[in-house]
Amino acid sequence: MRLFRFELGKLLRLPMLWCFLALSLALNGALLMTGSHDAPWYRYVASVLPVTGQRTNAPAFPVGLDMLPADSFRERLREQTATPQNTLSGLDTAALGKMQAGYLGVTGRWADIFAQKYDKLQPVVDEAAASGAPYDVYAGEATYDFQVHLTGIMYHAVLTEALLLAVLLTLCTLGCEEQNYTSLIVYATRTGRAVNTPKLAAAVFASLLCYLVLSVLTLVPFAWMFRLRDYLSMNVSSSFNYILVGTVRVPFLTWRSFTLAGYLGATFVLGAVLVCVFVLCAAVCGLVMRNTYTAFLLWFVASVGSLALPVFCGDAGLWGGYFLGLCLPVPVWLVQREWFTVLGGASFLPWHETVCTLGDLAVFAVLAFLAERRFRRKDMV
């Protein structure tokens, strides 16, 4: 525990860490302001919910609108909700799967696996349609923009920054003795090369702490500016929410019914697990390569390669390699905007991002253990 506190203290005192956090928060502030032109509409819809309720098919909704002062926003909302829609009612997921398979060009046994994913989605869609969740007004026709700004821009920026910082902190703590030419002295102590264990624990703790700080200091201003609290009870499968597949609008289909609060909570937890995966991945590179810069180059090349793998395999029709590439950490990060949805051609499995992240955590934990074991035995001279 003493070594853990010492290593953690070294990381938290790094000027690089605080500069990175400051620059990240400045960038996030700029991204926050890109949606400021829509803020009056979001605040208006949030303000009328206590009067109208959140279900557009409820008789109280148009009555509540009539009670509001007449202005352009009220008429705009009335026009958008005049004909309540349930986009999930009667939705044939098998047909949707065939459309996606056509875009992807998948064939053979993998096409059957792909189709099975959409077959498993059908009862989930039917249940959501029966519950009336698609009638949630959310932010009206600005729902897509609201969701993209929140999860596809603001949270994606937070997660990206946290993952990069996790890699840098891990490589820094594992390679600091090598950089300062004190490695042989440290490894000659009673603790010796076992010092890497508290180093890795400190990297995980510091990375998760930075992830928490970035999340809070980015999303709290968003919540204040756009009245996020009033939307937390909305279902993310609202008929106003969708995903663009080319030029086609596809309903926001999740593997279980999520309110916005539940969706954000699940996304935050899975993001924390992904941060741990990146720490372990960087640890493998840092333990294999003694030089910090070489280790970072190895991680960067492997990350770029993991993005290229599904592209090349998909073009070549090697669907096993395509599926393997989609399961790697960087492709999982790339589709974060659509986590917990059916993910279209970016997935062959239900709950793809969850299964793959937990699988990556187990695989990289084993690889880190093997790399550390090799490190303890190799000649350091």
Coordinates of C-alpha atoms in Angstrom, one line a residue:
M1 CA 0.0 0.0 0.0
R2 CA 2.9 2.4 0.7
L3 CA 4.3 1.8 -2.8
F4 CA 0.9 2.3 -4.3
R5 CA 0.5 5.7 -2.5
F6 CA 4.0 6.7 -3.6
E7 CA 3.4 5.8 -7.3
L8 CA 0.0 7.4 -7.2
G9 CA 1.5 10.6 -5.8
K10 CA 4.1 10.6 -8.6
L11 CA 1.4 10.5 -11.2
L12 CA -0.8 13.1 -9.6
R13 CA 2.2 15.5 -9.4
L14 CA 3.0 15.3 -13.1
P15 CA 2.7 18.7 -14.8
M16 CA 1.7 16.8 -18.0
L17 CA -1.4 15.5 -16.3
W18 CA -2.7 18.9 -15.2
C19 CA -1.9 20.5 -18.6
F20 CA -3.7 17.7 -20.4
L21 CA -6.7 18.0 -18.1
A22 CA -6.8 21.8 -18.6
L23 CA -6.5 21.6 -22.4
S24 CA -9.2 18.8 -22.5
L25 CA -11.6 20.9 -20.4
A26 CA -11.0 23.9 -22.6
L27 CA -11.7 21.8 -25.7
N28 CA -14.9 20.4 -24.1
G29 CA -16.0 23.9 -23.2
A30 CA -15.7 24.9 -26.9
L31 CA -17.6 21.8 -27.9
L32 CA -20.3 22.6 -25.4
M33 CA -20.9 26.0 -27.0
T34 CA -21.4 24.5 -30.4
G35 CA -24.9 23.6 -29.3
S36 CA -25.8 26.9 -27.7
H37 CA -28.0 28.0 -30.5
D38 CA -30.4 25.1 -29.7
A39 CA -30.4 25.8 -25.9
P40 CA -33.6 28.0 -25.9
W41 CA -35.6 25.2 -27.5
Y42 CA -34.3 22.6 -25.1
R43 CA -35.0 24.8 -22.1
Y44 CA -38.5 25.6 -23.5
V45 CA -39.5 21.9 -23.9
A46 CA -38.1 21.1 -20.4
S47 CA -40.1 24.0 -18.9
V48 CA -43.5 22.8 -20.4
L49 CA -43.1 19.2 -19.3
P50 CA -44.7 19.8 -15.8
V51 CA -47.8 21.1 -17.7
T52 CA -48.0 18.7 -20.7
G53 CA -46.4 15.5 -19.4
Q54 CA -43.9 13.6 -21.5
R55 CA -46.2 11.2 -23.5
T56 CA -47.5 12.8 -26.7
N57 CA -50.4 10.3 -27.0
A58 CA -51.8 11.3 -23.6
P59 CA -54.9 13.5 -23.7
A60 CA -53.3 15.8 -21.2
F61 CA -50.5 16.7 -23.7
P62 CA -52.5 18.9 -26.2
V63 CA -54.6 20.2 -23.3
G64 CA -51.4 21.3 -21.5
L65 CA -50.2 23.0 -24.7
D66 CA -53.4 25.0 -24.9
M67 CA -52.8 26.3 -21.4
L68 CA -49.4 27.7 -22.3
P69 CA -48.8 31.2 -23.5
A70 CA -49.0 31.5 -27.2
D71 CA -45.6 31.9 -28.9
S72 CA -43.6 30.4 -31.8
F73 CA -42.1 27.6 -29.6
R74 CA -45.5 26.4 -28.5
E75 CA -46.8 26.3 -32.1
R76 CA -43.6 24.5 -33.2
L77 CA -44.1 21.9 -30.5
R78 CA -47.8 21.5 -31.3
E79 CA -47.0 20.9 -34.9
Q80 CA -44.3 18.3 -34.1
T81 CA -46.7 16.4 -31.7
A82 CA -50.0 16.8 -33.6
T83 CA -49.8 13.2 -34.8
P84 CA -48.3 11.0 -32.1
Q85 CA -46.2 8.2 -33.6
N86 CA -45.0 4.9 -32.4
T87 CA -42.1 4.0 -34.7
L88 CA -41.6 0.7 -33.0
S89 CA -45.1 -0.6 -33.5
G90 CA -45.1 -3.2 -36.3
L91 CA -41.4 -2.8 -36.9
D92 CA -40.0 -6.0 -38.6
T93 CA -36.4 -6.4 -37.4
A94 CA -35.8 -9.2 -39.8
A95 CA -36.4 -6.9 -42.7
L96 CA -34.2 -4.3 -41.1
G97 CA -31.5 -6.9 -40.7
K98 CA -31.7 -7.8 -44.4
M99 CA -31.3 -4.1 -45.3
Q100 CA -28.2 -3.8 -43.1
A101 CA -26.7 -7.1 -44.4
G102 CA -27.2 -5.7 -47.9
Y103 CA -25.2 -2.6 -47.0
L104 CA -22.5 -4.7 -45.4
G105 CA -22.4 -7.4 -48.1
V106 CA -22.1 -10.2 -45.6
T107 CA -22.6 -13.8 -46.9
G108 CA -22.6 -17.4 -45.8
R109 CA -22.6 -18.6 -42.2
W110 CA -21.8 -15.1 -41.0
A111 CA -25.0 -13.8 -42.7
D112 CA -27.0 -16.3 -40.7
I113 CA -25.3 -15.1 -37.4
F114 CA -26.0 -11.5 -38.4
A115 CA -29.7 -12.4 -39.1
Q116 CA -30.0 -14.1 -35.7
K117 CA -29.1 -10.9 -34.0
Y118 CA -32.0 -9.2 -35.5
D119 CA -34.3 -12.1 -34.7
K120 CA -33.4 -11.7 -31.0
L121 CA -34.2 -8.0 -31.2
Q122 CA -37.8 -8.5 -32.3
P123 CA -39.3 -9.3 -28.8
V124 CA -37.4 -6.4 -27.3
V125 CA -38.9 -4.0 -29.9
D126 CA -42.4 -5.4 -29.5
E127 CA -42.2 -5.0 -25.7
A128 CA -40.9 -1.4 -26.1
A129 CA -43.7 -0.6 -28.5
A130 CA -46.3 -2.0 -26.2
S131 CA -45.0 0.0 -23.3
G132 CA -45.6 3.3 -25.1
A133 CA -42.0 4.4 -24.7
P134 CA -41.8 5.7 -28.3
Y135 CA -44.4 8.3 -27.4
D136 CA -42.0 10.2 -25.1
V137 CA -41.6 13.7 -26.4
Y138 CA -37.9 13.9 -25.4
A139 CA -36.8 17.2 -27.1
G140 CA -39.2 16.9 -30.0
E141 CA -37.6 17.0 -33.5
A142 CA -34.4 18.3 -31.9
T143 CA -34.0 15.0 -30.0
Y144 CA -31.5 13.6 -32.5
D145 CA -29.3 16.7 -32.2
F146 CA -29.6 16.7 -28.4
Q147 CA -28.6 13.0 -28.1
V148 CA -25.7 13.5 -30.6
H149 CA -24.4 16.5 -28.7
L150 CA -24.7 14.8 -25.3
T151 CA -23.3 11.3 -26.1
G152 CA -21.8 11.6 -29.5
I153 CA -19.8 14.8 -28.9
M154 CA -19.5 15.7 -25.3
Y155 CA -19.2 12.3 -23.7
H156 CA -17.2 10.9 -26.7
A157 CA -14.7 13.7 -26.1
V158 CA -14.5 12.9 -22.4
L159 CA -14.0 9.2 -23.1
T160 CA -11.4 9.8 -25.8
E161 CA -9.4 12.1 -23.5
A162 CA -9.7 9.7 -20.6
L163 CA -8.4 6.8 -22.8
L164 CA -5.5 8.7 -24.1
L165 CA -4.6 9.9 -20.6
A166 CA -4.9 6.3 -19.3
V167 CA -2.3 5.2 -21.9
L168 CA 0.1 8.1 -21.1
L169 CA -0.2 7.6 -17.4
T170 CA 0.4 3.9 -17.6
L171 CA 3.5 4.2 -19.9
C172 CA 4.8 7.0 -17.7
T173 CA 4.6 5.1 -14.5
L174 CA 6.1 1.9 -15.9
G175 CA 8.9 3.7 -17.8
C176 CA 9.9 6.5 -15.4
E177 CA 12.8 4.6 -13.9
E178 CA 14.1 3.7 -17.4
Q179 CA 13.8 7.4 -18.5
N180 CA 15.6 8.6 -15.4
Y181 CA 18.3 5.8 -15.6
T182 CA 17.4 4.6 -12.1
S183 CA 15.9 1.3 -13.2
L184 CA 18.8 -1.0 -12.1
I185 CA 18.9 0.7 -8.7
V186 CA 15.1 0.2 -8.2
Y187 CA 15.2 -3.4 -9.4
A188 CA 18.1 -4.2 -7.0
T189 CA 15.9 -3.4 -3.9
R190 CA 14.0 -5.9 -1.9
T191 CA 10.8 -5.2 -3.8
G192 CA 12.7 -5.4 -7.1
R193 CA 10.7 -5.9 -10.3
A194 CA 7.5 -6.5 -8.3
V195 CA 7.3 -2.7 -8.1
N196 CA 5.3 -3.0 -11.4
T197 CA 2.2 -4.3 -9.6
P198 CA 1.7 -1.2 -7.4
K199 CA 2.6 0.9 -10.5
L200 CA -0.2 -0.7 -12.5
A201 CA -2.7 -0.3 -9.6
A202 CA -1.7 3.4 -9.4
A203 CA -2.2 3.8 -13.1
V204 CA -5.7 2.3 -13.0
F205 CA -6.7 4.4 -10.0
A206 CA -5.3 7.7 -11.5
S207 CA -6.9 7.0 -14.9
L208 CA -10.3 6.3 -13.4
L209 CA -10.0 9.4 -11.2
C210 CA -9.2 11.5 -14.3
Y211 CA -12.2 9.9 -16.1
L212 CA -14.4 10.9 -13.3
V213 CA -13.1 14.5 -13.2
L214 CA -13.4 15.0 -16.9
S215 CA -17.0 13.5 -16.9
V216 CA -18.2 15.7 -14.0
L217 CA -16.5 19.0 -15.2
T218 CA -17.8 18.5 -18.7
L219 CA -21.3 17.0 -18.2
V220 CA -22.4 19.2 -15.3
P221 CA -22.1 22.4 -17.4
F222 CA -24.0 20.6 -20.1
A223 CA -26.7 19.6 -17.7
W224 CA -27.0 23.2 -16.5
M225 CA -27.1 24.8 -19.9
F226 CA -29.5 22.4 -21.5
R227 CA -31.8 21.4 -18.6
L228 CA -30.6 17.8 -18.7
R229 CA -32.3 16.9 -15.5
D230 CA -35.7 17.4 -17.0
Y231 CA -34.9 14.9 -19.8
L232 CA -33.5 12.1 -17.7
S233 CA -36.9 10.3 -17.4
M234 CA -37.3 10.2 -21.2
N235 CA -36.9 6.9 -23.1
V236 CA -34.1 6.9 -25.5
S237 CA -36.2 4.9 -28.0
S238 CA -38.5 7.9 -28.4
S239 CA -39.9 8.1 -31.9
F240 CA -38.1 11.4 -32.2
N241 CA -34.7 9.7 -31.7
Y242 CA -33.0 7.8 -34.5
I243 CA -29.7 6.6 -36.0
L244 CA -28.6 7.5 -39.6
V245 CA -27.6 4.5 -41.7
G246 CA -26.4 6.2 -44.9
T247 CA -29.4 8.4 -45.6
V248 CA -32.0 6.1 -43.9
R249 CA -33.3 6.9 -40.5
V250 CA -33.4 3.8 -38.3
P251 CA -35.1 3.9 -34.8
F252 CA -32.8 4.1 -31.8
L253 CA -33.2 0.4 -30.9
T254 CA -31.6 -0.7 -27.6
W255 CA -31.3 -4.2 -26.2
R256 CA -33.5 -3.2 -23.2
S257 CA -35.7 -0.3 -22.4
F258 CA -33.5 2.7 -21.3
T259 CA -34.5 6.0 -19.9
L260 CA -31.9 8.7 -20.6
A261 CA -30.7 8.4 -17.0
G262 CA -30.2 4.7 -17.3
Y263 CA -28.5 5.0 -20.6
L264 CA -26.1 7.5 -19.4
G265 CA -25.4 5.5 -16.3
A266 CA -24.7 2.3 -18.3
T267 CA -22.5 4.3 -20.7
F268 CA -20.5 5.8 -17.9
V269 CA -19.9 2.4 -16.3
L270 CA -18.9 0.7 -19.5
G271 CA -16.6 3.7 -20.3
A272 CA -14.9 3.1 -16.9
V273 CA -14.3 -0.6 -17.8
L274 CA -12.9 0.5 -21.2
V275 CA -10.5 2.9 -19.4
C276 CA -9.2 -0.2 -17.5
V277 CA -8.8 -2.1 -20.8
F278 CA -6.7 0.7 -22.2
V279 CA -4.6 0.8 -19.1
L280 CA -3.9 -3.0 -19.4
C281 CA -3.2 -2.7 -23.1
A282 CA -0.7 0.1 -22.5
A283 CA 0.8 -2.0 -19.6
V284 CA 1.5 -4.8 -22.0
C285 CA 3.3 -2.5 -24.4
G286 CA 5.2 -0.9 -21.5
L287 CA 6.3 -4.2 -20.1
V288 CA 7.4 -5.6 -23.5
M289 CA 9.2 -2.5 -24.6
R290 CA 11.6 -0.9 -22.1
N291 CA 11.6 2.5 -23.7
T292 CA 8.4 4.6 -23.1
Y293 CA 8.4 6.3 -26.5
T294 CA 8.9 2.9 -28.3
A295 CA 6.1 1.5 -26.1
F296 CA 3.8 4.3 -27.1
L297 CA 4.6 3.8 -30.8
L298 CA 3.8 0.1 -30.4
W299 CA 0.5 1.0 -28.8
F300 CA -0.3 3.6 -31.5
V301 CA 0.5 1.2 -34.4
A302 CA -1.5 -1.6 -32.8
S303 CA -4.5 0.8 -32.3
V304 CA -4.4 2.0 -35.9
G305 CA -4.0 -1.6 -37.1
S306 CA -7.1 -2.6 -35.1
L307 CA -9.1 0.1 -37.0
A308 CA -7.8 -1.1 -40.3
L309 CA -8.4 -4.8 -39.7
P310 CA -12.2 -4.9 -40.0
V311 CA -12.0 -2.5 -43.0
F312 CA -9.6 -4.8 -45.0
C313 CA -11.3 -8.0 -43.9
G314 CA -14.7 -6.7 -44.8
D315 CA -13.5 -5.7 -48.3
A316 CA -11.9 -9.1 -48.7
G317 CA -15.0 -11.0 -47.4
L318 CA -13.1 -12.4 -44.5
W319 CA -16.0 -12.1 -42.0
G320 CA -14.2 -13.9 -39.2
G321 CA -11.4 -11.4 -39.3
Y322 CA -14.0 -8.6 -39.6
F323 CA -15.8 -9.8 -36.5
L324 CA -12.5 -10.1 -34.6
G325 CA -11.6 -6.6 -35.5
L326 CA -14.9 -5.2 -34.3
C327 CA -14.2 -6.8 -30.9
L328 CA -11.0 -5.0 -30.3
P329 CA -10.9 -2.0 -27.8
V330 CA -10.4 0.8 -30.3
P331 CA -13.3 -0.2 -32.6
V332 CA -15.5 -0.5 -29.5
W333 CA -14.6 3.0 -28.6
L334 CA -15.3 4.3 -32.1
V335 CA -19.0 3.2 -32.0
Q336 CA -19.6 4.6 -28.5
R337 CA -22.3 7.0 -29.8
E338 CA -24.5 3.9 -30.5
W339 CA -23.6 1.7 -27.5
F340 CA -26.3 -0.7 -26.3
T341 CA -28.1 -0.4 -29.7
V342 CA -28.2 -3.1 -32.4
L343 CA -25.1 -1.3 -34.0
G344 CA -26.0 -2.3 -37.5
G345 CA -23.1 -3.6 -39.5
A346 CA -20.7 -2.9 -36.7
S347 CA -21.8 -5.9 -34.7
F348 CA -22.7 -9.6 -35.0
L349 CA -23.8 -10.0 -31.4
P350 CA -26.5 -8.7 -29.0
W351 CA -24.9 -6.3 -26.5
H352 CA -21.8 -6.3 -28.6
E353 CA -19.9 -3.5 -26.9
T354 CA -20.5 -5.0 -23.4
V355 CA -19.5 -8.5 -24.3
C356 CA -16.4 -7.3 -26.2
T357 CA -15.3 -4.9 -23.5
L358 CA -15.5 -7.5 -20.8
G359 CA -13.8 -10.0 -23.1
D360 CA -11.0 -7.5 -23.8
L361 CA -10.6 -6.8 -20.1
A362 CA -10.1 -10.6 -19.5
V363 CA -7.7 -11.0 -22.4
F364 CA -5.5 -8.0 -21.7
A365 CA -5.4 -8.9 -18.0
V366 CA -4.0 -12.3 -19.0
L367 CA -1.6 -10.6 -21.4
A368 CA -0.5 -8.1 -18.8
F369 CA 0.1 -10.9 -16.3
L370 CA 2.2 -12.8 -18.9
A371 CA 4.1 -9.7 -19.9
E372 CA 4.9 -8.9 -16.2
R373 CA 6.0 -12.5 -15.6
R374 CA 8.3 -12.3 -18.6
F375 CA 9.6 -8.9 -17.4
R376 CA 10.6 -10.4 -14.1
R377 CA 12.7 -13.1 -15.7
K378 CA 14.4 -11.3 -18.5
D379 CA 18.0 -9.9 -18.4
M380 CA 17.9 -6.2 -17.7
V381 CA 21.5 -5.5 -18.5

